[in-house]
XYZ file of C-alpha atoms in Angstrom:
236
model
C 3.426 -17.340 -3.442
C 0.044 -15.855 -4.402
C -1.342 -16.335 -7.901
C -4.596 -14.848 -9.204
C -5.992 -15.807 -12.605
C -9.059 -14.490 -14.404
C -10.329 -12.622 -11.334
C -13.847 -11.415 -12.062
C -16.180 -9.831 -9.517
C -19.689 -8.475 -10.038
C -21.995 -6.479 -7.814
C -25.418 -7.318 -9.194
C -25.385 -6.315 -12.864
C -22.220 -4.241 -12.484
C -18.913 -6.002 -13.183
C -16.130 -4.525 -11.038
C -13.267 -6.729 -12.257
C -12.891 -8.284 -15.709
C -10.557 -11.302 -15.714
C -7.571 -9.797 -13.896
C -4.303 -11.791 -13.625
C -1.433 -11.039 -11.249
C 0.954 -12.672 -8.794
C 3.080 -11.921 -5.757
C 6.347 -13.696 -5.024
C 7.663 -14.363 -1.531
C 9.089 -11.250 0.109
C 7.897 -8.910 -2.637
C 6.188 -5.540 -2.415
C 3.657 -5.222 -5.225
C 1.304 -2.292 -5.807
C -1.960 -1.856 -7.670
C -2.668 1.691 -8.846
C -5.599 3.210 -10.648
C -8.303 5.849 -10.413
C -11.205 5.710 -7.984
C -13.577 2.957 -9.027
C -10.933 1.018 -10.943
C -11.435 -2.103 -8.808
C -8.403 -1.847 -6.522
C -10.193 -2.360 -3.197
C -12.389 -5.060 -4.735
C -9.225 -6.952 -5.676
C -8.078 -7.021 -2.054
C -11.538 -8.001 -0.828
C -11.598 -10.878 -3.311
C -8.275 -12.230 -2.014
C -9.593 -11.940 1.555
C -12.731 -13.850 0.438
C -14.950 -10.959 1.473
C -16.696 -10.756 -1.910
C -17.778 -13.609 -4.199
C -15.839 -14.207 -7.396
C -16.864 -15.746 -10.719
C -16.711 -19.504 -11.188
C -13.835 -19.103 -13.672
C -11.586 -17.325 -11.166
C -8.534 -19.172 -9.872
C -6.593 -18.083 -6.790
C -3.815 -20.126 -5.232
C -1.671 -19.387 -2.214
C 1.429 -21.470 -1.433
C -0.024 -24.203 -3.642
C -3.408 -24.177 -1.866
C -6.711 -23.280 -3.484
C -7.636 -19.970 -1.854
C -11.259 -20.460 -2.894
C -11.526 -23.379 -0.462
C -11.083 -21.021 2.502
C -13.721 -18.736 4.052
C -12.692 -15.223 5.088
C -11.820 -16.069 8.708
C -9.581 -18.980 7.669
C -7.704 -16.818 5.157
C -6.259 -15.008 8.163
C -6.037 -17.756 10.770
C -4.868 -20.650 8.578
C -3.146 -19.011 5.609
C -1.668 -15.917 7.259
C -3.054 -13.364 4.798
C -3.932 -10.220 6.743
C -5.932 -7.282 5.376
C -5.660 -3.653 6.476
C -8.842 -2.190 4.961
C -9.489 1.364 3.887
C -10.838 3.213 6.916
C -8.850 0.982 9.342
C -11.938 -0.678 10.944
C -10.531 -0.662 14.463
C -12.490 -1.453 17.601
C -12.738 2.121 18.781
C -14.047 1.293 22.252
C -11.124 -1.059 22.948
C -7.627 0.033 23.916
C -4.581 -0.172 21.683
C -3.382 -3.230 23.596
C -6.783 -4.925 23.388
C -6.938 -4.367 19.619
C -3.480 -5.889 19.200
C -4.176 -8.883 21.422
C -7.526 -9.530 19.770
C -5.686 -10.089 16.476
C -3.888 -13.099 17.963
C -7.022 -15.084 18.861
C -6.449 -17.829 16.273
C -2.658 -18.063 16.466
C -1.233 -21.425 17.388
C 2.340 -20.152 17.865
C 1.488 -18.539 21.193
C 5.148 -18.532 22.204
C 5.842 -15.883 19.542
C 3.029 -13.466 20.434
C 5.022 -11.604 23.068
C 7.956 -11.199 20.698
C 5.689 -9.838 17.962
C 4.054 -7.419 20.382
C 7.441 -6.016 21.331
C 8.316 -5.741 17.648
C 5.139 -3.752 16.934
C 5.965 -1.417 19.819
C 9.547 -1.011 18.578
C 8.326 -0.124 15.064
C 5.501 2.113 16.287
C 6.773 3.626 19.535
C 3.704 5.845 19.752
C 1.509 2.796 20.144
C 3.496 1.699 23.178
C 3.020 5.136 24.724
C -0.730 4.852 24.091
C -1.213 1.148 24.825
C -3.928 1.846 27.391
C -5.720 4.475 25.296
C -8.931 3.669 23.426
C -8.379 3.301 19.700
C -11.207 5.672 18.846
C -9.387 8.549 20.543
C -6.147 8.157 18.561
C -5.138 10.511 15.755
C -5.568 9.341 12.156
C -1.893 8.494 11.857
C -1.882 6.562 15.108
C -4.967 4.645 14.020
C -3.218 3.673 10.791
C -0.223 2.481 12.791
C -2.555 0.415 14.986
C -4.297 -1.101 11.959
C -0.940 -2.198 10.557
C 0.211 -3.392 13.980
C -2.960 -5.439 14.330
C -2.307 -7.085 10.948
C 1.266 -7.821 12.068
C -0.034 -9.474 15.252
C -2.280 -11.845 13.306
C 0.796 -13.882 12.335
C 0.844 -12.602 8.771
C 2.837 -13.958 5.833
C 1.192 -11.589 3.360
C -0.205 -8.151 4.199
C -2.885 -6.539 2.023
C -2.961 -2.763 2.485
C -5.762 -0.530 1.227
C -4.863 3.179 1.017
C -2.470 3.343 4.010
C -1.551 6.975 3.275
C -5.140 8.260 3.239
C -5.652 11.270 5.480
C -2.092 11.324 6.783
C 0.199 14.324 6.981
C 3.357 13.894 4.851
C 5.691 13.203 7.781
C 3.362 10.613 9.314
C 2.878 9.048 5.898
C 6.616 8.572 5.498
C 6.831 7.081 9.013
C 4.152 4.551 8.113
C 5.852 3.559 4.861
C 9.233 3.251 6.571
C 7.626 0.879 9.071
C 6.090 -1.132 6.239
C 9.509 -1.414 4.607
C 10.910 -2.779 7.873
C 8.069 -5.314 8.107
C 8.700 -6.389 4.515
C 12.422 -6.803 5.099
C 11.599 -9.226 7.918
C 9.851 -11.509 5.416
C 6.277 -10.290 4.980
C 5.107 -9.904 1.389
C 2.992 -6.801 0.774
C 0.245 -6.080 -1.742
C -0.455 -2.360 -1.662
C -3.426 -0.465 -3.057
C -2.660 3.229 -3.016
C -4.157 6.385 -4.534
C -0.776 8.126 -4.323
C 0.640 6.395 -7.397
C 4.086 7.984 -7.224
C 4.566 6.974 -3.600
C 3.294 3.460 -4.286
C 5.602 2.886 -7.265
C 8.600 4.270 -5.377
C 7.818 1.877 -2.520
C 7.095 -1.300 -4.508
C 9.249 -3.493 -6.720
C 6.484 -4.207 -9.240
C 3.182 -2.615 -10.139
C -0.126 -3.260 -11.888
C -2.408 -0.592 -13.350
C -6.178 -1.083 -13.262
C -8.655 0.899 -15.340
C -12.392 0.283 -14.856
C -11.783 -3.284 -13.744
C -9.289 -4.169 -16.472
C -5.564 -4.742 -16.109
C -3.939 -2.404 -18.632
C -0.270 -2.291 -17.598
C 2.127 -4.321 -15.475
C 5.834 -4.340 -14.844
C 8.815 -3.115 -12.891
C 7.919 -0.076 -10.782
C 10.793 2.011 -12.129
C 9.658 1.418 -15.702
C 6.063 2.279 -14.803
C 7.245 5.534 -13.233
C 8.793 6.434 -16.595
C 5.893 5.214 -18.723
C 4.332 8.192 -20.593
C 0.757 6.931 -20.118
C 1.268 6.359 -16.387
C 2.858 9.780 -16.040
C -0.021 11.445 -17.839
C -2.803 9.609 -16.006
C -1.454 9.218 -12.476
C 1.703 11.232 -11.888
C 0.632 14.697 -12.964
C 2.575 14.863 -16.212
């Protein structure tokens, strides 16, 4: 579904990613784990076309050259939605306005109402607060809204950057349960997550980044048992 080959990204003289290869199959949940500064968020930004990549990088999505699409078309034409770290909501707009704004480029207008009801059934708190300004929501509610907004864009793939950040344990589990439901309805998920144990328990496959290099890849259960992964990311 999504294939990335030799992904290299530089910020000036600093190289953030060194020839990273990975793929996501239809309906999969895949996670990328690693320490701060490993290049996880940069990977998502590269897929979303928010940062330039090297001329040797190849990225294809459903047989199409992803590099032919600017950032806005990645969402509107390809259906790849990105939930960035920090959520990036429109704080002065209401929950409903944030959700509806995400549908601006959708051509399947007949399905927007159905998707809105689905978001409200997954995140009942958002329905209760539909008229409330996003900037006044709690951190957990804002994360729910960010995911709901990505859902409303007509997504086929959802890129998630640190969805558990700042959330209390119970809210965190609510968010991940909702993501599992969204995945089971057909949305592939690429997850970047600092909580490596949670991420590997949630995903089917995982990749490990260290200072911009891919050092491990495989089935999530095997990575959870890998001695090096345990030592570096799982506290033992």
